Amino acid sequence: MEKKDITIVGKLGEDYNRPYVCKECGGIMIFKGVGEYECEECRYLAYDDYGKARNYIEKNPGATSGEISEKTGVSQKAIRQMLRESRLEIASDSKTFMKCGICGANIRHGTLCEKCAVSYHRNVEEQERAKRALAGYGMDFKKRDDGAMHFIKAEQNK
């Protein structure tokens, strides 16, 4: 089987370099979990960007994004995206923080602090409830101009 370089773009347009084809034998890589992939032919293990970053952090707690990027080859842009997606978290003893997208508070992962996230989701839920309250049963029913009932005549069913 011919070896191919295949790259799929992640959900937010970010390239996480998922291995689809085995570098060793050209077999198909099967997802095993937590960024790990195994070749179904030769059992070679490979990692996507998340798996590489996560493994490095587990072995080197408190590593900076620059260090992770340098040692694993994962771009700092991809690391920032993983922080925004809450796939990674800034260490609790770090003086580095990200900012909440609403109030500007310091956060360690995601895009919103806990307080703003709760408020935001409550607002979305209230808007959905308001939409559903207006969309009652039969709202799309169209009346006939002559006011007659809508019945099917017996001869139409034959």
C-alpha positions as YAML, in Angstrom:
chain: A
units: angstrom
residues:
- id: 1
  name: MET
  ca: [0.00, 0.00, 0.00]
- id: 2
  name: GLU
  ca: [1.31, 3.46, -0.91]
- id: 3
  name: LYS
  ca: [2.15, 5.81, 1.98]
- id: 4
  name: LYS
  ca: [0.10, 9.02, 1.88]
- id: 5
  name: ASP
  ca: [0.20, 12.26, 3.84]
- id: 6
  name: ILE
  ca: [-3.35, 13.02, 4.90]
- id: 7
  name: THR
  ca: [-4.32, 15.93, 7.12]
- id: 8
  name: ILE
  ca: [-7.84, 16.69, 8.31]
- id: 9
  name: VAL
  ca: [-8.85, 20.10, 9.61]
- id: 10
  name: GLY
  ca: [-10.30, 20.22, 13.15]
- id: 11
  name: LYS
  ca: [-13.70, 21.54, 14.14]
- id: 12
  name: LEU
  ca: [-12.65, 25.18, 14.41]
- id: 13
  name: GLY
  ca: [-10.40, 25.25, 11.39]
- id: 14
  name: GLU
  ca: [-7.37, 24.14, 13.37]
- id: 15
  name: ASP
  ca: [-5.11, 21.41, 11.98]
- id: 16
  name: TYR
  ca: [-4.39, 18.80, 14.68]
- id: 17
  name: ASN
  ca: [-2.30, 16.53, 12.44]
- id: 18
  name: ARG
  ca: [-4.27, 13.36, 12.99]
- id: 19
  name: PRO
  ca: [-2.39, 10.33, 11.64]
- id: 20
  name: TYR
  ca: [-4.56, 8.41, 9.15]
- id: 21
  name: VAL
  ca: [-1.90, 6.29, 7.46]
- id: 22
  name: CYS
  ca: [0.86, 4.41, 9.29]
- id: 23
  name: LYS
  ca: [4.37, 5.79, 8.72]
- id: 24
  name: GLU
  ca: [5.83, 2.30, 9.14]
- id: 25
  name: CYS
  ca: [3.71, 0.10, 6.85]
- id: 26
  name: GLY
  ca: [1.08, 2.31, 5.22]
- id: 27
  name: GLY
  ca: [-1.78, 0.67, 7.15]
- id: 28
  name: ILE
  ca: [-4.82, 2.50, 8.48]
- id: 29
  name: MET
  ca: [-4.50, 4.21, 11.87]
- id: 30
  name: ILE
  ca: [-7.32, 3.50, 14.35]
- id: 31
  name: PHE
  ca: [-8.20, 5.97, 17.12]
- id: 32
  name: LYS
  ca: [-7.51, 4.48, 20.56]
- id: 33
  name: GLY
  ca: [-8.34, 7.52, 22.69]
- id: 34
  name: VAL
  ca: [-6.69, 10.58, 24.21]
- id: 35
  name: GLY
  ca: [-4.85, 11.52, 21.01]
- id: 36
  name: GLU
  ca: [-3.42, 8.02, 20.45]
- id: 37
  name: TYR
  ca: [-3.73, 6.03, 17.20]
- id: 38
  name: GLU
  ca: [-2.65, 2.47, 16.43]
- id: 39
  name: CYS
  ca: [-1.99, 0.89, 13.04]
- id: 40
  name: GLU
  ca: [-4.37, -1.97, 12.39]
- id: 41
  name: GLU
  ca: [-1.64, -3.82, 10.48]
- id: 42
  name: CYS
  ca: [1.64, -3.51, 12.45]
- id: 43
  name: ARG
  ca: [0.36, -2.01, 15.76]
- id: 44
  name: TYR
  ca: [2.62, 1.08, 15.42]
- id: 45
  name: LEU
  ca: [1.51, 3.86, 17.82]
- id: 46
  name: ALA
  ca: [1.27, 7.49, 16.70]
- id: 47
  name: TYR
  ca: [-0.17, 10.63, 18.29]
- id: 48
  name: ASP
  ca: [-2.04, 13.67, 17.02]
- id: 49
  name: ASP
  ca: [-1.09, 17.14, 18.30]
- id: 50
  name: TYR
  ca: [-3.29, 16.76, 21.38]
- id: 51
  name: GLY
  ca: [-1.73, 13.41, 22.27]
- id: 52
  name: LYS
  ca: [1.80, 14.79, 21.84]
- id: 53
  name: ALA
  ca: [1.08, 17.85, 24.01]
- id: 54
  name: ARG
  ca: [-0.74, 15.85, 26.67]
- id: 55
  name: ASN
  ca: [2.01, 13.23, 26.93]
- id: 56
  name: TYR
  ca: [4.68, 15.91, 27.24]
- id: 57
  name: ILE
  ca: [2.73, 17.75, 29.96]
- id: 58
  name: GLU
  ca: [2.23, 14.51, 31.92]
- id: 59
  name: LYS
  ca: [6.00, 13.89, 31.92]
- id: 60
  name: ASN
  ca: [6.88, 17.59, 32.45]
- id: 61
  name: PRO
  ca: [4.29, 19.25, 34.72]
- id: 62
  name: GLY
  ca: [4.29, 23.04, 34.54]
- id: 63
  name: ALA
  ca: [5.83, 23.16, 31.04]
- id: 64
  name: THR
  ca: [5.22, 26.39, 29.11]
- id: 65
  name: SER
  ca: [3.50, 26.49, 25.73]
- id: 66
  name: GLY
  ca: [6.82, 27.50, 24.14]
- id: 67
  name: GLU
  ca: [8.58, 24.51, 25.66]
- id: 68
  name: ILE
  ca: [5.77, 22.14, 24.65]
- id: 69
  name: SER
  ca: [5.86, 23.49, 21.11]
- id: 70
  name: GLU
  ca: [9.65, 23.22, 20.86]
- id: 71
  name: LYS
  ca: [9.85, 19.66, 22.24]
- id: 72
  name: THR
  ca: [6.80, 18.16, 20.49]
- id: 73
  name: GLY
  ca: [6.54, 20.09, 17.23]
- id: 74
  name: VAL
  ca: [2.96, 21.13, 18.05]
- id: 75
  name: SER
  ca: [2.37, 24.77, 17.07]
- id: 76
  name: GLN
  ca: [1.66, 27.33, 19.77]
- id: 77
  name: LYS
  ca: [-1.49, 28.25, 17.83]
- id: 78
  name: ALA
  ca: [-2.74, 24.66, 18.22]
- id: 79
  name: ILE
  ca: [-1.86, 24.72, 21.93]
- id: 80
  name: ARG
  ca: [-3.83, 27.97, 22.41]
- id: 81
  name: GLN
  ca: [-6.78, 26.40, 20.56]
- id: 82
  name: MET
  ca: [-6.65, 23.36, 22.87]
- id: 83
  name: LEU
  ca: [-6.69, 25.73, 25.88]
- id: 84
  name: ARG
  ca: [-9.75, 27.53, 24.46]
- id: 85
  name: GLU
  ca: [-11.47, 24.18, 23.88]
- id: 86
  name: SER
  ca: [-10.63, 23.17, 27.50]
- id: 87
  name: ARG
  ca: [-8.64, 20.18, 26.27]
- id: 88
  name: LEU
  ca: [-5.61, 21.53, 28.15]
- id: 89
  name: GLU
  ca: [-5.40, 23.71, 31.27]
- id: 90
  name: ILE
  ca: [-2.81, 26.20, 32.50]
- id: 91
  name: ALA
  ca: [-1.07, 24.88, 35.63]
- id: 92
  name: SER
  ca: [-2.46, 26.11, 38.96]
- id: 93
  name: ASP
  ca: [0.95, 27.37, 40.11]
- id: 94
  name: SER
  ca: [1.49, 29.39, 36.92]
- id: 95
  name: LYS
  ca: [1.37, 33.18, 36.87]
- id: 96
  name: THR
  ca: [0.13, 33.06, 33.28]
- id: 97
  name: PHE
  ca: [-3.58, 33.34, 32.60]
- id: 98
  name: MET
  ca: [-6.00, 33.79, 29.76]
- id: 99
  name: LYS
  ca: [-8.80, 36.35, 30.00]
- id: 100
  name: CYS
  ca: [-12.55, 35.72, 30.15]
- id: 101
  name: GLY
  ca: [-14.21, 36.81, 26.90]
- id: 102
  name: ILE
  ca: [-16.96, 38.71, 28.78]
- id: 103
  name: CYS
  ca: [-15.63, 40.16, 32.04]
- id: 104
  name: GLY
  ca: [-11.85, 39.91, 31.53]
- id: 105
  name: ALA
  ca: [-11.22, 37.79, 34.65]
- id: 106
  name: ASN
  ca: [-8.20, 35.47, 34.70]
- id: 107
  name: ILE
  ca: [-9.00, 31.92, 33.55]
- id: 108
  name: ARG
  ca: [-6.93, 28.75, 33.08]
- id: 109
  name: HIS
  ca: [-8.87, 27.20, 30.17]
- id: 110
  name: GLY
  ca: [-11.86, 27.79, 27.91]
- id: 111
  name: THR
  ca: [-13.11, 31.20, 26.84]
- id: 112
  name: LEU
  ca: [-15.32, 32.23, 29.79]
- id: 113
  name: CYS
  ca: [-14.93, 32.27, 33.56]
- id: 114
  name: GLU
  ca: [-17.33, 30.03, 35.50]
- id: 115
  name: LYS
  ca: [-19.61, 32.95, 36.50]
- id: 116
  name: CYS
  ca: [-19.94, 34.28, 32.93]
- id: 117
  name: ALA
  ca: [-20.37, 30.77, 31.49]
- id: 118
  name: VAL
  ca: [-23.33, 30.09, 33.82]
- id: 119
  name: SER
  ca: [-24.86, 33.49, 33.02]
- id: 120
  name: TYR
  ca: [-24.34, 33.02, 29.27]
- id: 121
  name: HIS
  ca: [-25.93, 29.55, 29.22]
- id: 122
  name: ARG
  ca: [-28.89, 30.70, 31.32]
- id: 123
  name: ASN
  ca: [-29.47, 33.52, 28.84]
- id: 124
  name: VAL
  ca: [-29.37, 31.09, 25.90]
- id: 125
  name: GLU
  ca: [-31.83, 28.76, 27.68]
- id: 126
  name: GLU
  ca: [-34.22, 31.65, 28.39]
- id: 127
  name: GLN
  ca: [-34.12, 32.72, 24.74]
- id: 128
  name: GLU
  ca: [-34.91, 29.16, 23.63]
- id: 129
  name: ARG
  ca: [-37.82, 28.92, 26.09]
- id: 130
  name: ALA
  ca: [-39.20, 32.23, 24.80]
- id: 131
  name: LYS
  ca: [-39.02, 30.96, 21.20]
- id: 132
  name: ARG
  ca: [-40.84, 27.74, 22.11]
- id: 133
  name: ALA
  ca: [-43.54, 29.58, 24.07]
- id: 134
  name: LEU
  ca: [-44.43, 31.55, 20.93]
- id: 135
  name: ALA
  ca: [-44.43, 28.51, 18.65]
- id: 136
  name: GLY
  ca: [-47.61, 26.83, 19.86]
- id: 137
  name: TYR
  ca: [-49.41, 23.92, 18.25]
- id: 138
  name: GLY
  ca: [-50.97, 24.82, 14.91]
- id: 139
  name: MET
  ca: [-49.25, 28.17, 14.49]
- id: 140
  name: ASP
  ca: [-48.56, 27.36, 10.85]
- id: 141
  name: PHE
  ca: [-52.18, 26.34, 10.10]
- id: 142
  name: LYS
  ca: [-53.51, 28.27, 7.11]
- id: 143
  name: LYS
  ca: [-57.18, 29.11, 7.01]
- id: 144
  name: ARG
  ca: [-59.18, 28.78, 3.84]
- id: 145
  name: ASP
  ca: [-60.45, 32.00, 2.35]
- id: 146
  name: ASP
  ca: [-64.08, 30.80, 2.22]
- id: 147
  name: GLY
  ca: [-64.07, 29.68, 5.88]
- id: 148
  name: ALA
  ca: [-65.00, 26.09, 4.97]
- id: 149
  name: MET
  ca: [-63.79, 23.09, 6.94]
- id: 150
  name: HIS
  ca: [-61.03, 20.95, 5.44]
- id: 151
  name: PHE
  ca: [-62.55, 17.55, 4.72]
- id: 152
  name: ILE
  ca: [-61.62, 14.99, 2.13]
- id: 153
  name: LYS
  ca: [-64.64, 13.93, 0.11]
- id: 154
  name: ALA
  ca: [-65.35, 10.18, 0.10]
- id: 155
  name: GLU
  ca: [-64.97, 9.93, -3.68]
- id: 156
  name: GLN
  ca: [-61.41, 11.34, -3.46]
- id: 157
  name: ASN
  ca: [-60.31, 8.33, -1.36]
- id: 158
  name: LYS
  ca: [-61.39, 5.75, -3.98]
...
